[in-house]
Every structure is written in structure tokens, then in C-alpha cells.
Tab-separated table of C-alpha atoms in Angstrom:
chain	number	residue	atom	x	y	z
A	18	MET	CA	19.680	178.903	146.615
A	19	PHE	CA	21.347	178.009	143.267
A	20	LYS	CA	19.643	178.659	140.039
A	21	LEU	CA	18.960	175.928	137.478
A	22	SER	CA	20.293	176.328	133.864
A	23	LEU	CA	20.548	174.391	130.689
A	24	THR	CA	23.754	173.519	128.666
A	25	ALA	CA	23.024	172.544	125.091
A	26	CYS	CA	25.193	171.179	122.405
A	27	SER	CA	24.965	169.195	119.253
A	28	PHE	CA	26.295	165.834	118.633
A	29	LEU	CA	27.575	163.705	115.664
A	30	LEU	CA	28.553	160.020	115.403
A	31	LYS	CA	31.431	159.446	113.093
A	32	GLU	CA	32.939	156.019	112.177
A	33	SER	CA	36.330	155.887	114.016
A	34	HIS	CA	39.473	156.261	111.816
A	35	SER	CA	37.418	157.837	108.932
A	36	GLN	CA	37.706	161.368	107.793
A	37	ASP	CA	34.112	162.264	107.172
A	38	LYS	CA	31.879	159.234	107.514
A	39	PHE	CA	29.156	160.391	109.628
A	40	HIS	CA	26.228	158.093	110.512
A	41	TYR	CA	22.523	158.933	110.002
A	42	LEU	CA	20.693	158.914	113.144
A	43	ASN	CA	17.492	157.562	111.952
A	44	GLU	CA	18.897	154.629	110.250
A	45	LYS	CA	20.164	151.370	111.862
A	46	ILE	CA	23.868	151.553	112.289
A	47	THR	CA	25.812	148.241	111.354
A	48	ILE	CA	28.616	147.345	113.807
A	49	GLU	CA	31.174	144.528	113.131
A	50	LYS	CA	32.904	143.504	116.242
A	51	ASP	CA	34.953	140.234	116.979
A	52	ASP	CA	33.676	138.740	113.557
A	53	HIS	CA	29.983	139.351	114.670
A	54	VAL	CA	27.758	141.818	112.823
A	55	SER	CA	25.004	143.507	114.674
A	56	GLU	CA	22.570	146.543	113.890
A	57	TYR	CA	21.626	149.084	116.390
A	58	THR	CA	19.507	152.180	116.486
A	59	ILE	CA	21.031	155.362	118.120
A	60	LYS	CA	18.437	154.908	120.974
A	61	ASP	CA	19.588	151.385	121.514
A	62	MET	CA	23.050	152.715	121.837
A	63	LEU	CA	22.133	155.318	124.190
A	64	ILE	CA	20.084	153.162	126.401
A	65	SER	CA	22.902	150.596	126.641
A	66	PHE	CA	25.067	153.437	127.791
A	67	PHE	CA	22.635	154.392	130.495
A	68	LYS	CA	22.266	150.811	131.663
A	69	LYS	CA	26.002	150.183	131.707
A	70	TYR	CA	26.292	152.999	134.194
A	71	THR	CA	23.415	151.964	136.472
A	72	GLU	CA	26.119	151.047	138.943
A	73	SER	CA	28.281	154.002	140.222
A	74	ALA	CA	31.573	154.640	138.304
A	75	ASP	CA	34.244	156.101	140.467
A	76	ASP	CA	36.803	158.440	138.688
A	77	THR	CA	39.517	158.367	141.281
A	78	ASP	CA	41.795	160.790	139.485
A	79	LYS	CA	39.088	163.547	139.419
A	80	GLN	CA	37.555	162.091	142.695
A	81	LYS	CA	33.938	162.231	141.181
A	82	THR	CA	31.249	159.575	141.123
A	83	PHE	CA	28.755	158.966	138.202
A	84	HIS	CA	25.867	156.798	137.679
A	85	CYS	CA	22.621	156.851	135.574
A	86	GLU	CA	19.027	156.162	136.417
A	87	PHE	CA	16.948	154.930	133.566
A	88	ASP	CA	13.555	153.546	133.000
A	89	ASN	CA	12.122	152.355	129.684
A	90	LYS	CA	9.350	155.066	130.186
A	91	TYR	CA	12.055	157.695	129.883
A	92	GLN	CA	11.679	158.098	126.061
A	93	GLY	CA	9.121	159.275	123.572
A	94	GLU	CA	8.644	161.504	120.397
A	95	THR	CA	7.053	164.590	119.304
A	96	GLU	CA	6.022	165.594	115.694
A	97	ASP	CA	9.559	166.848	115.083
A	98	PHE	CA	11.815	164.592	117.149
A	99	PHE	CA	12.536	161.463	119.198
A	100	TYR	CA	13.816	161.870	122.708
A	101	VAL	CA	15.330	159.795	125.576
A	102	TYR	CA	16.504	160.953	128.881
A	103	THR	CA	18.131	159.785	132.091
A	104	ILE	CA	18.828	161.143	135.562
A	105	ILE	CA	22.473	161.357	136.344
A	106	LYS	CA	23.774	161.210	139.905
A	107	SER	CA	27.185	162.677	140.395
A	108	GLY	CA	29.359	164.376	143.198
A	109	SER	CA	32.781	165.058	144.313
A	110	TYR	CA	34.784	163.713	147.192
A	111	GLY	CA	38.283	163.855	148.670
A	112	SER	CA	37.764	166.546	151.300
A	113	ALA	CA	36.071	166.222	154.712
A	114	SER	CA	33.314	168.812	155.610
A	115	ASP	CA	30.670	169.752	157.938
A	116	ILE	CA	27.068	169.901	157.156
A	117	VAL	CA	25.641	172.981	159.112
A	118	ASP	CA	22.094	173.657	159.799
A	119	ASN	CA	21.894	177.471	158.805
A	120	PRO	CA	19.142	178.678	161.124
A	121	THR	CA	20.773	177.020	164.328
A	122	LYS	CA	24.440	177.143	162.988
A	123	LYS	CA	24.809	173.614	164.462
A	124	VAL	CA	26.771	170.842	162.701
A	125	VAL	CA	24.157	168.084	161.859
A	126	TYR	CA	26.499	165.740	159.888
A	127	LYS	CA	30.178	165.389	159.060
A	128	ILE	CA	31.073	164.246	155.561
A	129	LYS	CA	34.283	162.208	155.486
A	130	ALA	CA	36.714	162.463	152.755
A	131	ASN	CA	35.753	159.283	151.108
A	132	GLN	CA	32.001	160.200	151.033
A	133	THR	CA	30.079	161.962	148.239
A	134	ALA	CA	27.222	164.307	148.320
A	135	GLU	CA	25.469	163.495	144.971
A	136	LYS	CA	23.147	165.621	143.110
A	137	PRO	CA	20.623	164.589	140.360
A	138	PHE	CA	20.949	166.139	136.903
A	139	TYR	CA	18.841	165.444	133.876
A	140	LEU	CA	20.388	164.575	130.513
A	141	TYR	CA	17.783	164.928	127.683
A	142	ILE	CA	18.866	163.663	124.271
A	143	ILE	CA	17.090	164.801	121.155
A	144	ILE	CA	17.153	162.911	117.771
A	145	PRO	CA	15.416	165.023	115.003
A	146	LYS	CA	13.318	163.258	112.557
A	147	ASP	CA	14.124	162.981	108.881
A	148	ASN	CA	12.065	165.035	106.424
A	149	LYS	CA	11.701	164.968	102.703
A	150	ASN	CA	14.906	167.297	102.337
A	151	VAL	CA	17.258	166.040	105.015
A	152	LYS	CA	18.506	162.772	106.419
A	153	VAL	CA	19.507	163.719	109.957
A	154	GLN	CA	23.163	163.437	111.126
A	155	LYS	CA	23.108	165.796	114.073
A	156	GLY	CA	21.239	165.466	117.369
A	157	MET	CA	21.173	167.546	120.474
A	158	LEU	CA	22.281	167.014	124.202
A	159	PHE	CA	20.564	169.054	126.912
A	160	PHE	CA	22.309	168.940	130.323
A	161	GLN	CA	20.498	170.428	133.259
A	162	ASN	CA	22.651	172.365	135.745
A	163	VAL	CA	22.421	173.386	139.399
A	164	GLY	CA	24.246	176.674	139.839
A	165	PRO	CA	27.938	176.116	139.241
A	166	PHE	CA	27.451	172.300	139.150
A	167	GLY	CA	26.935	170.187	135.993
A	168	VAL	CA	27.732	166.922	134.463
A	169	LYS	CA	28.329	167.741	130.798
A	170	THR	CA	32.121	167.120	130.831
A	171	ILE	CA	32.129	163.946	132.760
A	172	THR	CA	29.109	162.650	130.971
A	173	THR	CA	30.516	163.191	127.502
A	174	ASP	CA	33.916	161.826	128.504
A	175	TYR	CA	32.210	158.588	129.528
A	176	MET	CA	29.895	158.559	126.435
A	177	LYS	CA	33.011	159.100	124.094
A	178	GLU	CA	34.866	156.087	125.743
A	179	PHE	CA	31.639	153.917	125.577
A	180	PHE	CA	30.855	154.626	121.922
A	181	SER	CA	34.509	154.087	120.921
A	182	ASN	CA	34.983	150.725	122.805
A	183	GLU	CA	31.583	149.124	122.084
A	184	PHE	CA	30.811	150.442	118.542
A	185	ASN	CA	33.961	151.854	117.201
A	186	ILE	CA	32.339	155.237	116.825
A	187	THR	CA	33.617	158.649	117.626
A	188	LEU	CA	31.298	160.940	119.459
A	189	ILE	CA	31.715	164.557	118.455
A	190	CYS	CA	30.099	167.561	120.459
A	191	LYS	CA	29.720	170.849	118.799
A	192	THR	CA	27.788	174.107	119.063
A	193	ILE	CA	24.288	173.847	117.937
A	194	ALA	CA	24.273	176.815	115.469
A	195	THR	CA	26.371	179.906	115.458
A	196	LYS	CA	23.488	181.932	114.740
A	197	LEU	CA	21.652	180.644	117.857
A	198	PHE	CA	24.630	181.282	119.876
A	199	VAL	CA	24.734	184.939	118.721
A	200	GLU	CA	21.032	185.265	119.315
A	201	ARG	CA	20.567	183.740	122.704
A	202	MET	CA	23.756	184.107	124.411
A	203	LEU	CA	25.017	187.453	123.142
A	204	THR	CA	22.625	190.015	124.679
A	205	LYS	CA	23.188	193.727	125.504
A	206	ASP	CA	23.420	193.116	129.105
A	207	LYS	CA	25.810	190.101	128.822
A	208	VAL	CA	28.561	191.549	126.411
A	209	LEU	CA	31.058	193.430	128.661
A	210	LYS	CA	33.766	194.329	126.164
A	211	LEU	CA	34.476	194.323	122.476
A	212	ILE	CA	38.082	193.297	121.542
A	213	MET	CA	38.762	194.222	117.897
A	214	THR	CA	42.066	193.509	116.102
A	215	LYS	CA	43.181	194.828	112.755
A	216	ASN	CA	45.984	192.690	111.378
A	217	HIS	CA	48.568	194.656	109.337
A	218	LYS	CA	50.658	191.644	108.545
A	219	SER	CA	51.296	190.850	104.870
A	220	ASP	CA	50.533	187.702	103.207
A	221	ASP	CA	54.105	187.616	101.753
A	222	PRO	CA	56.468	186.481	104.543
A	223	ALA	CA	59.343	188.518	103.015
A	224	ASP	CA	57.438	191.627	103.890
A	225	ASN	CA	57.221	190.929	107.593
A	226	ILE	CA	61.076	191.107	108.153
A	227	TYR	CA	60.739	194.879	107.965
A	228	ARG	CA	59.220	197.260	110.579
A	229	GLY	CA	55.722	198.594	110.246
A	230	TYR	CA	53.896	195.299	110.168
A	231	GLY	CA	51.970	194.055	112.982
A	232	SER	CA	48.324	194.194	114.527
A	233	GLU	CA	46.409	196.961	116.126
A	234	THR	CA	43.926	196.038	118.842
A	235	LYS	CA	40.882	198.345	120.064
A	236	VAL	CA	39.076	197.383	123.321
A	237	LEU	CA	35.723	198.934	124.137
A	238	GLY	CA	34.403	198.466	127.759
A	239	HIS	CA	31.686	199.842	130.006
A	240	LEU	CA	29.438	199.385	126.997
A	241	GLN	CA	26.161	201.313	127.035
A	242	PHE	CA	24.312	200.802	123.640
A	243	SER	CA	20.717	202.170	122.945
A	244	ASP	CA	18.448	199.342	121.521
A	245	ASN	CA	18.867	200.521	118.086
A	246	ALA	CA	22.781	200.777	118.188
A	247	TRP	CA	22.937	197.263	119.821
A	248	ASN	CA	20.785	195.750	117.055
A	249	ARG	CA	23.192	197.239	114.476
A	250	ILE	CA	26.205	195.888	116.382
A	251	LYS	CA	24.693	192.520	116.920
A	252	SER	CA	23.841	192.164	113.188
A	253	LYS	CA	27.296	192.851	112.358
A	254	ILE	CA	28.638	190.372	114.983
A	255	ASN	CA	26.306	187.762	113.431
A	256	ASN	CA	27.630	188.480	109.999
A	257	PHE	CA	31.223	188.203	111.223
A	258	SER	CA	30.560	184.917	112.871
A	259	GLN	CA	29.224	183.178	109.803
A	260	GLY	CA	32.482	182.993	108.000
A	261	ARG	CA	36.048	183.008	109.020
A	262	PHE	CA	37.153	185.366	106.431
A	263	ASN	CA	34.445	187.924	107.121
A	264	LEU	CA	35.414	191.216	108.681
A	265	PHE	CA	33.987	193.204	111.420
A	266	GLU	CA	33.246	197.000	110.780
A	267	PHE	CA	33.325	199.553	113.566
A	268	ASP	CA	33.516	203.319	113.264
A	269	GLN	CA	34.260	202.750	109.420
A	270	VAL	CA	37.256	200.583	110.359
A	271	GLN	CA	37.298	196.849	109.408
A	272	TYR	CA	38.747	194.407	111.773
A	273	ASP	CA	39.943	190.822	111.067
A	274	THR	CA	39.492	189.520	114.540
A	275	LEU	CA	36.591	190.046	117.070
A	276	LYS	CA	36.652	188.654	120.660
A	277	LEU	CA	33.894	189.435	123.113
A	278	ASN	CA	34.183	189.450	126.938
A	279	VAL	CA	30.864	187.893	127.896
A	280	ASP	CA	28.987	186.932	130.988
A	281	ILE	CA	28.114	183.240	130.505
A	282	GLY	CA	26.281	181.703	133.504
A	283	GLY	CA	27.866	184.233	135.857
A	284	ARG	CA	31.285	183.730	134.721
A	285	ASN	CA	33.339	186.039	132.295
A	286	ARG	CA	34.568	184.383	129.357
A	287	ILE	CA	36.523	185.546	126.143
A	288	VAL	CA	34.802	184.395	123.106
A	289	ASN	CA	36.631	184.377	119.775
A	290	MET	CA	33.766	185.061	117.280
A	291	HIS	CA	35.552	183.208	114.421
A	292	ASN	CA	35.878	180.064	116.764
A	293	LEU	CA	32.290	179.191	117.957
A	294	GLU	CA	32.234	175.528	116.818
A	295	ASN	CA	33.010	174.020	120.199
A	296	LEU	CA	30.954	176.335	122.352
A	297	SER	CA	27.746	175.221	124.196
A	298	LEU	CA	24.730	177.324	124.645
A	299	ILE	CA	24.074	177.999	128.312
A	300	GLU	CA	20.537	179.331	129.284
A	301	ALA	CA	18.709	180.116	132.566
A	302	ILE	CA	15.862	177.912	133.569
A	303	SER	CA	12.791	179.519	135.137
A	304	ASP	CA	12.510	179.566	138.874
A	305	GLU	CA	8.984	177.951	138.451
A	306	ILE	CA	10.757	174.795	137.395
A	307	MET	CA	12.733	174.587	140.689
A	308	ALA	CA	11.262	172.789	143.734
A	309	ALA	CA	11.685	173.842	147.171
A	310	ASP	CA	14.637	171.426	147.661
A	311	GLY	CA	16.446	173.246	144.854
A	312	HIS	CA	16.161	170.435	142.313
A	313	ALA	CA	14.154	170.472	139.083
A	314	LYS	CA	10.433	169.583	138.940
A	315	LYS	CA	10.514	166.780	136.475
A	316	ASP	CA	7.375	167.313	134.317
A	317	LEU	CA	7.876	171.097	134.143
A	318	LEU	CA	11.604	170.507	133.188
A	319	LEU	CA	10.882	167.971	130.436
A	320	ALA	CA	8.111	170.284	129.116
A	321	HIS	CA	10.787	173.051	129.023
A	322	PHE	CA	13.314	170.861	127.153
A	323	GLU	CA	10.693	170.017	124.694
A	324	LYS	CA	9.831	173.585	123.985
A	325	VAL	CA	13.595	174.778	123.822
A	326	ALA	CA	14.367	171.814	121.308
A	327	GLY	CA	11.521	172.892	118.968
A	328	GLU	CA	13.085	176.468	119.045
A	329	TYR	CA	16.563	175.390	118.332
A	330	LEU	CA	15.385	173.013	115.493
A	331	LYS	CA	14.409	176.037	113.562
A	332	ASP	CA	17.930	177.261	113.155
A	333	MET	CA	19.831	174.044	113.267
A	334	VAL	CA	21.660	172.490	110.269
A	335	LEU	CA	21.038	168.798	110.692
A	336	GLN	CA	23.423	167.327	108.127
A	337	VAL	CA	27.081	167.426	107.592
A	338	ASN	CA	27.374	166.107	104.129
């Protein structure tokens, strides 16, 4: 049976065609459209998105369906944040297949090419509350996945289109925090290789017409670090990721570039540690939250989302400006 997991990213709302005019999430947003001025809260906007897609949307190019189930009870608040969630139903079609009962090996149903087997996925949206020091501009999106299946890409594509068309707002998705990515995604058992590059190229273009300039790459695989050695390496990785001009030191050699071959959700990915801005956090969800049918137990999942949101908020920078 497929495992459940959580994909998390931050989001920002920027006024379209502006360089850096980001909206504050706890203030009403004024929208002028067709000579009419309206005010909306971020929750108003999100709920209007859910309601727009109550009826199934059919992406014929990608051959995927998409719709949202929403009830006004699907919102609330904690001491630190407001939240609103929806249940997204989505699936793929385009190829006929047989549904087989595994114990008997008998075909119990035939799916036609124009039929879709939809799965339910929870989307939980966090709007942090302002405090005396910060007016919040960043929120969080939590997507629940089932094994290799998820809805982050299709959902954010529809959301970006909706926010642009309805409110003239650009929705931007980013990593929550580079420190969180390092702490929660880069564990000793998930990092498979270190790929380090020392750049010998001169800053003066005239120097580079001569031989002797270039780059030197060192790859370390089959890693077996002790806990103490790994903690030292991870501290250096974290320092390197905090600034694009930071260097990574290994065996008394300083490297300009560090890439990691990482197991993320069962898939190997090469992660450039100077380019974490657009990466999402992916974390396993406990088997206790999964019901016998392979789907999430709603109350336990929502409690898990609330707990993880509280942990993320401790390290998240909530303001752009």
C-alpha cells in the first residue's frame, strides 16, 4: 500500500506587473476591476477559488481532472495562524486498464480510456498571524500525497491562473526556509553523494583565454559518516546554503559549488545547495494517519498539519520587505 506524505511550500501574493509590491496577508486587499473597486481578505480569495472549481475541470492536454470539495466548516484558527483547507479530487485518464482483484486475480472492472480513477488529496493553507514585530506577507501550502501521486503542480497552476485573472495578482511559491530544508530533508541516510566543485576561472575574462583555468570536481559516494562527523558536515552544508557567495570546506579545501544527490520521497534528485528557493519540503506522514483504504484519516491528518505548521513557523521568515 502506498505511503502518505506531505509536500510543503510558502506562498506570496504580488501585485501583477510590479517589481516588489507584495500584499500583506492579514490586511484586506483592494482590487480594481472593470471600473469597480472591491476589498477581499486572503481567505475570501482562497474560498472563491475552491468554489470556482466545485465542478470538475478537465485538462485535456495533460489528461487530468481536478475539482475541490469545500464546506464553510473547513476553516479555523490557532494561537499563531489562520487556516483553511479543501479536499481535492484529481486523477488521470487516456489509457484503458483492468481493475484486478489481487486475491482472486480476476478482472472486476475495466476502465475505459475516457474514465478517470480520482483520488482525494487534502490541501491545507496556513496564514500566519501578525505580531508586534512582523506584518505577514508569506503563508504556507501543505499538500497531502499518496505514494507517487500528488496535486501540487496542477493545483498551483490553477491557482496562479485564477489569482491572475480574477484579482490581477501573481501567486509565487517558494521554499519555506533554507534552514528547514537542510534540517528536515538532508539527513544522514538520505544524502547519497556530495558533488563539490572548485572554480579556477578568473574574474577577468582576458585570463580565461589561456590554458590552466577551469574547474575541479570531487564526488563522494557510498557515504558512511559517524554521527559526530555528519553533524559537522551538516553544519557546513547549512552555512553554505545561507548565502550564494559562501564556500564549502572539505578536507581543508574550499569549494564554490556544492550539489547533493538526495533521496527525496523515494526518488534521487540532484540539489544545488545555492539554489534552494524553489524547492518544496517533502516529509513522510505516519502510518497511524492512514486508514484501511489507503486514504488519510481526516481528524488525525488535520492535527498533524497543525503540529507541523507550528514547527515550521519557528524558522520561517514571514516578510519580504
